[in-house]
XYZ file of C-alpha atoms in Angstrom:
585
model
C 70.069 -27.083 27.232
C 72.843 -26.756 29.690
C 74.349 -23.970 28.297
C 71.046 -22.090 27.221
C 71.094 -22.034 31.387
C 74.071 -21.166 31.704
C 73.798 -18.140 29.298
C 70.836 -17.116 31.072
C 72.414 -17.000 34.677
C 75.277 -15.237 33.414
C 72.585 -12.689 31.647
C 71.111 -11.966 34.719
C 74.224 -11.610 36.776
C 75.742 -9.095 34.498
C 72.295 -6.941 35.035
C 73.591 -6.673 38.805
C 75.185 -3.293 39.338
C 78.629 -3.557 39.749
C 79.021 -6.730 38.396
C 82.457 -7.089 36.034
C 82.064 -9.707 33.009
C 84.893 -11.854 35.359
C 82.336 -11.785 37.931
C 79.498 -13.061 35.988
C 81.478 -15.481 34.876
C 82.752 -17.061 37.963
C 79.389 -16.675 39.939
C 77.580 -18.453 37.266
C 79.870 -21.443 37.073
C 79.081 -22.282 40.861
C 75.218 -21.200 40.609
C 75.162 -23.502 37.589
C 76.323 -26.349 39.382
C 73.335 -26.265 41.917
C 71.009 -25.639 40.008
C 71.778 -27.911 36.814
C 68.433 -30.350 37.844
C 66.278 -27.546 39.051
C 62.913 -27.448 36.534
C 62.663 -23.648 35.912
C 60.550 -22.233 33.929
C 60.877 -19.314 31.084
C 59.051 -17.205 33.928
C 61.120 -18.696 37.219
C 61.879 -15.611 39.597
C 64.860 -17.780 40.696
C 66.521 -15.787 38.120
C 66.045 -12.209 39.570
C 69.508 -11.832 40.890
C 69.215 -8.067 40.685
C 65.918 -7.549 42.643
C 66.770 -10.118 45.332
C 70.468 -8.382 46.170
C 69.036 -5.066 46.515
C 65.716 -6.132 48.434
C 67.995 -8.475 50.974
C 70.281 -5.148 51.398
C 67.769 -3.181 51.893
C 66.071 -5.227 54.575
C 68.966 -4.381 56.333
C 69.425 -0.486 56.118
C 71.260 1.333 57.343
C 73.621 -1.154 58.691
C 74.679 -3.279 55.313
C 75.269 -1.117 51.806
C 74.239 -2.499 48.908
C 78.058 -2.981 47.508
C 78.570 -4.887 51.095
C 76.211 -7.489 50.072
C 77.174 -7.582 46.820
C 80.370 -8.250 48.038
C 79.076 -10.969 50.149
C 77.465 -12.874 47.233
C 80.090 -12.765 44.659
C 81.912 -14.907 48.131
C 79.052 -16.785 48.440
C 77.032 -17.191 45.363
C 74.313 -18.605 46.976
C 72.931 -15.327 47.762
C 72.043 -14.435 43.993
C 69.480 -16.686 44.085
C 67.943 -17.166 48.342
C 64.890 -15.423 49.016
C 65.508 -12.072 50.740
C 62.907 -12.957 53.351
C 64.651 -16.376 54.381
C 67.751 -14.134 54.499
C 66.167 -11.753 56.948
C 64.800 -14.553 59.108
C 68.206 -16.091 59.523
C 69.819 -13.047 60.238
C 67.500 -11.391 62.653
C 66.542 -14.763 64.697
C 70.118 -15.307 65.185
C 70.446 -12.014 66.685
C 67.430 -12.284 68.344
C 68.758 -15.269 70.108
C 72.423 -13.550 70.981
C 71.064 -10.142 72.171
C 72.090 -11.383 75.349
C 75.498 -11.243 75.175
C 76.057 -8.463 73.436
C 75.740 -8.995 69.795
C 73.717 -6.441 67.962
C 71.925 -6.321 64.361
C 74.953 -3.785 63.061
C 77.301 -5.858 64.877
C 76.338 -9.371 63.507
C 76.077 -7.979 60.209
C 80.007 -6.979 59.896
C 80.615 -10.602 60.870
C 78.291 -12.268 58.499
C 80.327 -9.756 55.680
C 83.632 -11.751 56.469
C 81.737 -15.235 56.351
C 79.169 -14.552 53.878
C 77.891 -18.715 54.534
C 76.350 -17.609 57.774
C 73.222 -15.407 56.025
C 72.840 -18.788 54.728
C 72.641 -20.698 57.778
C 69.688 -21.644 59.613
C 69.468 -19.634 63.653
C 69.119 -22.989 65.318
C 71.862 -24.923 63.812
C 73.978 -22.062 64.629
C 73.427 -21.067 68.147
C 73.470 -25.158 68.271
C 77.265 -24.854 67.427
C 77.660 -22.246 69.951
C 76.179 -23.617 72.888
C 77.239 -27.093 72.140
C 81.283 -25.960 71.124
C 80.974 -23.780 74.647
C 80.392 -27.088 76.366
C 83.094 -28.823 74.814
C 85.856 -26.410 76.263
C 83.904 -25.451 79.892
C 85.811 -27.696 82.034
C 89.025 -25.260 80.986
C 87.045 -22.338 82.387
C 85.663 -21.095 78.949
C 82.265 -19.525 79.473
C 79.386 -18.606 76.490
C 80.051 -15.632 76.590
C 83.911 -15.906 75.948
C 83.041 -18.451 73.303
C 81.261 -16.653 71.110
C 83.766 -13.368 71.524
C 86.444 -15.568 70.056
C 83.610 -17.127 67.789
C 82.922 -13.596 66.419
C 86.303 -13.094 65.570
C 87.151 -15.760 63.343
C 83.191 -15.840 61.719
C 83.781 -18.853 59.714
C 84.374 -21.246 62.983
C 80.345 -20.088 63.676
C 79.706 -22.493 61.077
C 82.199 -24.963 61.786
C 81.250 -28.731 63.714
C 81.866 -28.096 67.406
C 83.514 -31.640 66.979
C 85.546 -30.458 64.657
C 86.819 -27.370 66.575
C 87.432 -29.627 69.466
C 89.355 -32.080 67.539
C 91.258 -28.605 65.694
C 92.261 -27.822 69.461
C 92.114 -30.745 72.046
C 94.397 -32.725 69.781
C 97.296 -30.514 69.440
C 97.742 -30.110 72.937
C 97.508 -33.927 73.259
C 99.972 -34.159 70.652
C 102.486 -31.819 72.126
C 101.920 -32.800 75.299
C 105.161 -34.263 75.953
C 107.218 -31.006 74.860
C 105.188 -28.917 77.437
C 101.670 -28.209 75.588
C 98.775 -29.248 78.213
C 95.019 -28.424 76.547
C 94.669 -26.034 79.709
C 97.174 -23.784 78.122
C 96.602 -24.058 75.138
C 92.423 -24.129 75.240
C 93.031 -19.891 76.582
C 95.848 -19.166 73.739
C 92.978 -20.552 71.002
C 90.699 -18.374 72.258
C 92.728 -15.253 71.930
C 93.527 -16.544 68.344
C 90.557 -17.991 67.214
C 92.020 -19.184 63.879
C 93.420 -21.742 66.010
C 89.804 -23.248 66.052
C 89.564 -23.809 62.300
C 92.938 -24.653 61.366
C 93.079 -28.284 60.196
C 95.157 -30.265 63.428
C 97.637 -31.366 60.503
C 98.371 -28.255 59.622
C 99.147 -26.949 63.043
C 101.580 -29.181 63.538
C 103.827 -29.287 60.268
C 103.813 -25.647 61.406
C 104.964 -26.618 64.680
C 107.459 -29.042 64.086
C 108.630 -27.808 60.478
C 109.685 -24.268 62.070
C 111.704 -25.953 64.665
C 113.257 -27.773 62.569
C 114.752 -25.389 59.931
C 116.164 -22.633 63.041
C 117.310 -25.967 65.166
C 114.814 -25.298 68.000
C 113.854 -27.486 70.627
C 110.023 -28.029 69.926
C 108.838 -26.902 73.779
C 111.389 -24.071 72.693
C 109.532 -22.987 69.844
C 106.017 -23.834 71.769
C 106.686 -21.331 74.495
C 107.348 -18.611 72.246
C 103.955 -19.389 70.203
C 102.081 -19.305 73.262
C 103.417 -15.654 74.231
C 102.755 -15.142 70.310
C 99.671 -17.316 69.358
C 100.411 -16.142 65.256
C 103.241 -18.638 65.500
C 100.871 -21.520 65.769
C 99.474 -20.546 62.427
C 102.619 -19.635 60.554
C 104.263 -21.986 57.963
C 107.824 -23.181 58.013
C 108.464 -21.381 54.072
C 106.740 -18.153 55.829
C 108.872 -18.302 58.503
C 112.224 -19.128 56.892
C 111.692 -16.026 54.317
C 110.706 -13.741 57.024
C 114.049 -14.421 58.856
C 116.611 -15.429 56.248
C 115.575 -11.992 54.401
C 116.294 -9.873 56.665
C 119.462 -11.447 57.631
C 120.530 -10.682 54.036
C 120.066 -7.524 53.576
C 122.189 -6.725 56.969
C 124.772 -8.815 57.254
C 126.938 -6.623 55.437
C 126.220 -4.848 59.036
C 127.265 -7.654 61.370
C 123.963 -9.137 61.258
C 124.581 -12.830 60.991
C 121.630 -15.271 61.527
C 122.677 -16.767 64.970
C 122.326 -13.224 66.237
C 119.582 -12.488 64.623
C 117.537 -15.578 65.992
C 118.884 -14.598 69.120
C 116.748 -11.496 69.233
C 113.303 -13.038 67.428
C 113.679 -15.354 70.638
C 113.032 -12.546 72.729
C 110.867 -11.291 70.717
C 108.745 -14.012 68.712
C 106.556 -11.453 66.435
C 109.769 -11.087 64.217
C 108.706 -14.648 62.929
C 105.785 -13.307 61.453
C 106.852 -10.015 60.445
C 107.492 -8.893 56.836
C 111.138 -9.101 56.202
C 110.649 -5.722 53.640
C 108.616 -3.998 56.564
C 111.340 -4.577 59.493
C 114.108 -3.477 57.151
C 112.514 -0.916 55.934
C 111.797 0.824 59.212
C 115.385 0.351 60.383
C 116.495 2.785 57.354
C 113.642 4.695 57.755
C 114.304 5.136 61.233
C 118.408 5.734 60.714
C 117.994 8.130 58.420
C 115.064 10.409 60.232
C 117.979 10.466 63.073
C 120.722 10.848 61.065
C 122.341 7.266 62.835
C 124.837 4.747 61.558
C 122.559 2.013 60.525
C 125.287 -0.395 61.703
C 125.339 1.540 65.614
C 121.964 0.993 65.498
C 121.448 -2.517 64.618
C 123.462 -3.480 67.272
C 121.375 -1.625 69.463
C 118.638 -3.533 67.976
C 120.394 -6.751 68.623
C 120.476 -5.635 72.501
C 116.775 -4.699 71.986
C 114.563 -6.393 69.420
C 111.332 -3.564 69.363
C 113.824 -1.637 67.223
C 113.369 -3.920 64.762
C 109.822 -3.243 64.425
C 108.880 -0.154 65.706
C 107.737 2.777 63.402
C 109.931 5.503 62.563
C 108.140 8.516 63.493
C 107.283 7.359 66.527
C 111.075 6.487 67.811
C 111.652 9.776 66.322
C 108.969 11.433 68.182
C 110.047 9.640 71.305
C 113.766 10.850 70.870
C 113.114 14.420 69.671
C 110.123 15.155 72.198
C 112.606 13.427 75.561
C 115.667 15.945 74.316
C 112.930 18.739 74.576
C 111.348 17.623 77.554
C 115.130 17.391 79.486
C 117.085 19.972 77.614
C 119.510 17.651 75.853
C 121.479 17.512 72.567
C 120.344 15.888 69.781
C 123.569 13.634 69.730
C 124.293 13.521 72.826
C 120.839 11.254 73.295
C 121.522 9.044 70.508
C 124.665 8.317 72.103
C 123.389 7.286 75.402
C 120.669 5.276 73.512
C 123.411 3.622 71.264
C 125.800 2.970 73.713
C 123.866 2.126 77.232
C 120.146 1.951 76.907
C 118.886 1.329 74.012
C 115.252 1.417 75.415
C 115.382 5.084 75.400
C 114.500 5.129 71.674
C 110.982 3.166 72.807
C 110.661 4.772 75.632
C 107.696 7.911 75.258
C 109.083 11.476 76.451
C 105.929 10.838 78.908
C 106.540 8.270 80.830
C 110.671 9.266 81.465
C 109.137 12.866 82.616
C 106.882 10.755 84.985
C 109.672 8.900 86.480
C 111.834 11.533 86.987
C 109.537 13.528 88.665
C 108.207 10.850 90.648
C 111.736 10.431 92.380
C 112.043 13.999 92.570
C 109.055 14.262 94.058
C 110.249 11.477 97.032
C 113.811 13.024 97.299
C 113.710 16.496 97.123
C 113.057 16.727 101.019
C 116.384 14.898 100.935
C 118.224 16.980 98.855
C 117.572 15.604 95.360
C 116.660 18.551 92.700
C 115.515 17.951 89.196
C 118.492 19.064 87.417
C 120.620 16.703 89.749
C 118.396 13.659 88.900
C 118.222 14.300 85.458
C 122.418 14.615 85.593
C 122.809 11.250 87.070
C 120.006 10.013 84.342
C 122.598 10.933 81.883
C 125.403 9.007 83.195
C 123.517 6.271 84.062
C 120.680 6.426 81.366
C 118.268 3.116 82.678
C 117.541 5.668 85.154
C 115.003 7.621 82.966
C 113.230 4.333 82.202
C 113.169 2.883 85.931
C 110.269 3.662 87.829
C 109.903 6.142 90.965
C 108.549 2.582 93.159
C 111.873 1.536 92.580
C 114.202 3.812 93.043
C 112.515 4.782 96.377
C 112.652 1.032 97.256
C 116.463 0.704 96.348
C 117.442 3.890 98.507
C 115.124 3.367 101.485
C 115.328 0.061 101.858
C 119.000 0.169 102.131
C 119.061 3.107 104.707
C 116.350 0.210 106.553
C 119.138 -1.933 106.821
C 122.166 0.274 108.082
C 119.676 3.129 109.724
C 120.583 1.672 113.310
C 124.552 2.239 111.974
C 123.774 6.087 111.467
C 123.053 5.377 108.185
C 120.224 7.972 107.034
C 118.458 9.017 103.550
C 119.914 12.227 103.191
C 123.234 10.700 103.678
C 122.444 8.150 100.801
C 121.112 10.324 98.626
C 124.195 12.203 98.509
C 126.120 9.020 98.160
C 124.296 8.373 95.474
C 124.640 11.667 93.713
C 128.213 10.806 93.273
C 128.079 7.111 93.170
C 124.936 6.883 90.532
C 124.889 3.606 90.136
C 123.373 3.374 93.722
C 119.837 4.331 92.308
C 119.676 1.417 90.304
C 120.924 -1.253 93.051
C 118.779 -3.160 95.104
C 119.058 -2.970 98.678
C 120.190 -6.391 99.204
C 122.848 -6.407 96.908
C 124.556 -3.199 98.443
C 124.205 -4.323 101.840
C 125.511 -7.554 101.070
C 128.820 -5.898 99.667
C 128.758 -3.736 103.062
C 128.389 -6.774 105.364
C 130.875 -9.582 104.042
C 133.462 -6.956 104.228
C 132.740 -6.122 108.159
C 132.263 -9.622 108.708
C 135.416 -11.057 106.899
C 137.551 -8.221 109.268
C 135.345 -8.038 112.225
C 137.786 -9.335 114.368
C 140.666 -7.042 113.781
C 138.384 -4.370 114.995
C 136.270 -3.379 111.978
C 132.984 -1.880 112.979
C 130.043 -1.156 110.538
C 130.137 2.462 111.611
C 133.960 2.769 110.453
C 133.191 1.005 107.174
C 130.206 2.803 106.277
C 132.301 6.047 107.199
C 134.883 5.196 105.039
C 132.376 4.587 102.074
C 130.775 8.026 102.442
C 134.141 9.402 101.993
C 134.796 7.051 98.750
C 131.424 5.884 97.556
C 132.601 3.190 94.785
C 132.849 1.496 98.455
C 129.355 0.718 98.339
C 129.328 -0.737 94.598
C 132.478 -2.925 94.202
C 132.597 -5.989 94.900
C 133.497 -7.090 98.786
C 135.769 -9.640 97.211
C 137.700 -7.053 95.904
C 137.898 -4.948 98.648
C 138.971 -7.951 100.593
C 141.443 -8.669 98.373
C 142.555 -4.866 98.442
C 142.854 -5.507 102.604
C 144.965 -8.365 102.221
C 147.194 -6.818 99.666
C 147.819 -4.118 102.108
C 148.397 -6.278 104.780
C 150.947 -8.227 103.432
C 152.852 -4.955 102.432
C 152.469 -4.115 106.286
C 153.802 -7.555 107.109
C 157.110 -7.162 104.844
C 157.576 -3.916 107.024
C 156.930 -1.567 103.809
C 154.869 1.358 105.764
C 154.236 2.191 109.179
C 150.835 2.669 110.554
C 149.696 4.924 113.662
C 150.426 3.418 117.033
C 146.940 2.032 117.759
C 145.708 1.316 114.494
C 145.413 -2.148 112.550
C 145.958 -1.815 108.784
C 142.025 -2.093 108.098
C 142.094 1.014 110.204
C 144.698 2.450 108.451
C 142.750 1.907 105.062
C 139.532 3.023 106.253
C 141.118 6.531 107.109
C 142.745 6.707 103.902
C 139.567 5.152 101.578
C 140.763 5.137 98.388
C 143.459 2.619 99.052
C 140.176 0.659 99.684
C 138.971 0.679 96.499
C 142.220 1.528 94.399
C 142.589 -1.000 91.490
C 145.151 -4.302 92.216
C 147.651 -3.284 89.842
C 147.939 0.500 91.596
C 148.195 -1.548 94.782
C 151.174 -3.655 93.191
C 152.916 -0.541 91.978
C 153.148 0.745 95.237
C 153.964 -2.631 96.941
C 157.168 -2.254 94.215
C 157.723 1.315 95.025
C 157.998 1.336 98.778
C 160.397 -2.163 98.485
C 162.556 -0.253 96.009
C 162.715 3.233 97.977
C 163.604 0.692 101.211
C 166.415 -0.794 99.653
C 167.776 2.496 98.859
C 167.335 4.556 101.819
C 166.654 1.813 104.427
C 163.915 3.752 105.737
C 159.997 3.561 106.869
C 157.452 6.239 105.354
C 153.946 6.354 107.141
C 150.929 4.698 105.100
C 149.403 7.748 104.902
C 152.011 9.065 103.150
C 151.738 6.490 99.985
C 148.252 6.472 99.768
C 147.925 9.902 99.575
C 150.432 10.030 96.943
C 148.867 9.811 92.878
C 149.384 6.508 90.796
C 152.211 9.071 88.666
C 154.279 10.365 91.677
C 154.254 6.533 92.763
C 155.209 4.786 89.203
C 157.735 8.173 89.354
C 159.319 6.949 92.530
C 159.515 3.442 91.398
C 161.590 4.094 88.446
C 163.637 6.465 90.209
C 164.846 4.045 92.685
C 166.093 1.292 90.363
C 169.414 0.406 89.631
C 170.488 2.703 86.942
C 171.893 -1.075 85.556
C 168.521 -2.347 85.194
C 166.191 0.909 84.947
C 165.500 0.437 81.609
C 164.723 -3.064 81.349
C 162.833 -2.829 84.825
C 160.655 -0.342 83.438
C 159.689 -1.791 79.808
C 158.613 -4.882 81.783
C 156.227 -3.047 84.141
C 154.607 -1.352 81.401
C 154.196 -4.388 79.392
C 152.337 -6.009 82.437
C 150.442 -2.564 82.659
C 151.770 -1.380 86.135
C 153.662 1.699 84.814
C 150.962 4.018 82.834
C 150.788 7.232 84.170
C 154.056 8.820 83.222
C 156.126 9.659 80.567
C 158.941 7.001 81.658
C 161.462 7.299 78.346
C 161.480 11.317 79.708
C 162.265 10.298 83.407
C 164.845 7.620 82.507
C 166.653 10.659 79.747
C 166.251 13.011 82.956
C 167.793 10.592 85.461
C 170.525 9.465 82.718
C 171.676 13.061 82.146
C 171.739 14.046 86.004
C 173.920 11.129 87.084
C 176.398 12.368 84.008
């Protein structure tokens, strides 16, 4: 008897168009099990599979196809066998009900395709689960109307206990509390990831705490990245591990080793989630459309992690359409982006045109053209990703400060030309290098106006450090104190220094070489040459004069020990040393 009705379900399934035999077979199974005790007779319409699938579809032109619903009931068996008309009612009451808030017949339908149980479910019970799941998350500022967004995107949770999608939620956060997880953060993060909603509390947190576990992160760690990434919440610990550990493999003949590597998925947290084959696969796609070393541009990637994932055409798009847009070579672009700004390659030829015509647009009345901006973009390469606001605040607000010192934007501007770097700083830092140094010599007689003078003549001035530059002072001092110059009756050393610039910012060990040169030229001939005199000098006539004024005794070890420390660099010294040998002979 039981399988006579089982033969006869199957029967009538296969009559269904586009039914396979595999189908059949499967659908009848589960419509067999319901309907086992039913008393049908030899006439019973319950067995009209056929006419019932295309009479509910069509109740529903245009917005559901036939092969839709099918679809729907080979998911949901049920649907073989309920009356079209109770299927309508469900359907169109429900709608009926959410009109309201935006949900449409067509719309409704394309939900109920992805969660075929809910053209099953009776209008009441379900709006019931709305309204009464909205409740249970109001006092975290979720509204209906938000609700039953994220409801819509995750169709199943419509169906879903609002106690259990409380419990799904609430208790996570209550759970995690201690490593930084409050329900009012997390409440907003399940909303934008609805799966959240139905996934089983367990489950959530194996995922949780099994992830952390196998990269050795600190739970709130791992937390904080999940809420910027909600996927995380829902990704296993085997998912996880593969998605890393694979593509660690097949680059670490590149340098790519997995403590770097988890370095960048920290920054960003999608790479958890991504397919190890995809993000691999795009980083040779991507090399070879530019004709890159793949290991130059994994370490790029390393630096910044969208290179990882983005598509290949469209980096290659970006690059190719930016060399276009600002007349540059091919290579020459790739370079900067390899070597200094690896943002470039994600950065659209759109938005870099808008920023550099947005500062051209400010400073051109200043004496900024496009061809000079786009110069200093190429040495400094951030600048064709930093926006116009910016650079207008970094040079403005610094003239602000120093405007009452005769400080103005044209003058800047043409600082910065030759100092680039100066775009990029903000006003306080610059000003505080200014400052200290005026303060620290303030009362030897160092004004702002003389400082600021002496930068405009040597503009690294305004970008090193003013510890160095102290430093630099005192250096100079000190030679002045061991009577190694002389200095213009009048003038202090700092005023000295500010006339000649450069021995401002020269390097220490150029300082030192001169320190040695004017105490070995001393010693010889007993006399005093004017500061201006050294500083005005190059680093090769200096290490020249050094050499040249040791003992002929010691020359030669002398020498080999100041270009071991780095202090003799410039000049051929093996040449001068033969040169000075042969003359004395």
């Amino acid at each position: 008897m039981a399988n006579d009705l089982k033969a006869r379900i199957r029967k009538n399934l296969i009559l269904v168009p586009g039914m396979s035999a595999a189908d059949a077979d499967k659908a009848a199974d589960r419509i067999f099990r319901r309907t086992i005790f039913n008393d049908l007779g030899p006439d019973s319409c319950y067995f009209n599979f056929r006419q019932k699938i295309e009479n509910a579809a069509a109740r529903f032109a245009p917005y559901l196809e036939f092969s839709d619903y099918l679809a729907a009931a080979k998911s949901q068996p049920s649907l073989f066998y309920s009356k079209p008309g109770t299927i309508e009612y469900n359907i169109k009451e429900i709608v009926k009900i959410l009109e309201p808030y935006g949900v449409t017949l067509e719309s409704y339908l394309m939900v109920a395709q992805k969660s075929p149980v809910l053209f099953t479910r009776s209008p009441g019970i379900i709006w019931r689960n709305i309204r009464a799941g909205a409740e249970k998350f109001k006092e975290y500022g979720v509204t209906l109307e938000q609700y039953l967004k994220a409801l819509t995107k995750r169709p199943d949770a419509l169906a879903y206990r609002p106690d259990t999608v409380e419990s799904n939620v609430k208790e996570v956060a209550g759970i995690f509390e201690s490593d930084g997880l409050t329900a009012e953060q997390y409440v907003p993060v399940a909303m934008k990831w609805p799966q959240l909603l139905t996934q089983k509390l367990e489950t959530t947190k194996r995922n949780i705490a099994g992830v952390s576990d196998r990269f050795g992160l600190d739970v709130a760690e791992y937390i904080q990245m999940a809420m910027k990434y909600p996927r995380l919440f829902t990704l296993s610990p085997d998912a996880a591990e593969r998605n890393i550990t694979m593509v660690v493999k097949q680059f670490e003949q590149y340098g790519v080793t997995l403590e770097k590597y988890l370095a960048v998925v920290k920054k960003d947290p999608s790479l958890f989630s991504r397919n190890p084959d995809t993000v691999c696969n795009r980083v040779r796609e991507t090399v070879k459309r530019l004709g890159i070393d793949i290991s130059e541009y994994l370490a790029a990637a390393l630096k910044h992690p969208q290179l990882f994932s983005a598509k290949p055409c469209w980096i290659e798009n970006n690059v190719k359409g930016a060399c276009e847009k600002f007349n540059l070579k091919l290579a020459s672009y790739i370079n900067m982006a390899l070597k200094d700004e690896p943002t470039m390659f994600t950065r659209t030829p759109e938005r870099m045109a808008i920023n550099v015509n947005g500062v051209v647009e400010v400073f051109e009345p200043y004496g900024l053209s496009y061809d000079e901006y786009v110069a200093c973009a190429v040495k400094r390469p951030s600048l064709f990703s930093t926006s116009p606001e910016t650079i207008e605040y970094n040079i403005k607000g610094f003239v602000e400060k120093f405007e009452q010192h005769g400080m103005t934007v044209e003058k800047y501007i043409a600082v910065a030309k030759r100092q680039v770097p100066l775009f990029s700083l903000r006003p306080d830092t610059v000003a505080g290098y200014i400052t200290r140094v005026v303060e620290a010599f303030a009362g030897v007689g160092l004004t702002m106006e003389k400082y600021l003078d002496a930068a405009m003549k040597q503009p690294p001035l305004f970008t090193q450090s003013s510890d160095t530059i102290i430093r630099h002072i005192d250096m100079v001092a000190g030679m002045y104190d061991k009577k190694l110059f002389t200095i213009k009756d009048g003038d202090t050393v700092v005023d000295a220094m500010c006339k000649k610039a450069a021995s401002l910012s020269a390097a220490d060990d150029a300082l030192v070489i001169r320190a040695i040169a004017m105490t070995l030229l001393k010693n010889n001939d007993g006399g005093l040459r004017a500061f201006s005199t050294w500083f005005t000098k190059s680093r090769a006539e200096i290490e020249t004069i050094a050499i040249q004024n040791v003992s002929p005794k010691y020359r030669r070890n002398f020498v080999e020990t100041m270009v071991e420390k780095g202090l003799i660099k410039k000049v051929d010294w093996k040449k001068i040393i033969v040169d000075l040998e042969r003359k004395n002979k």
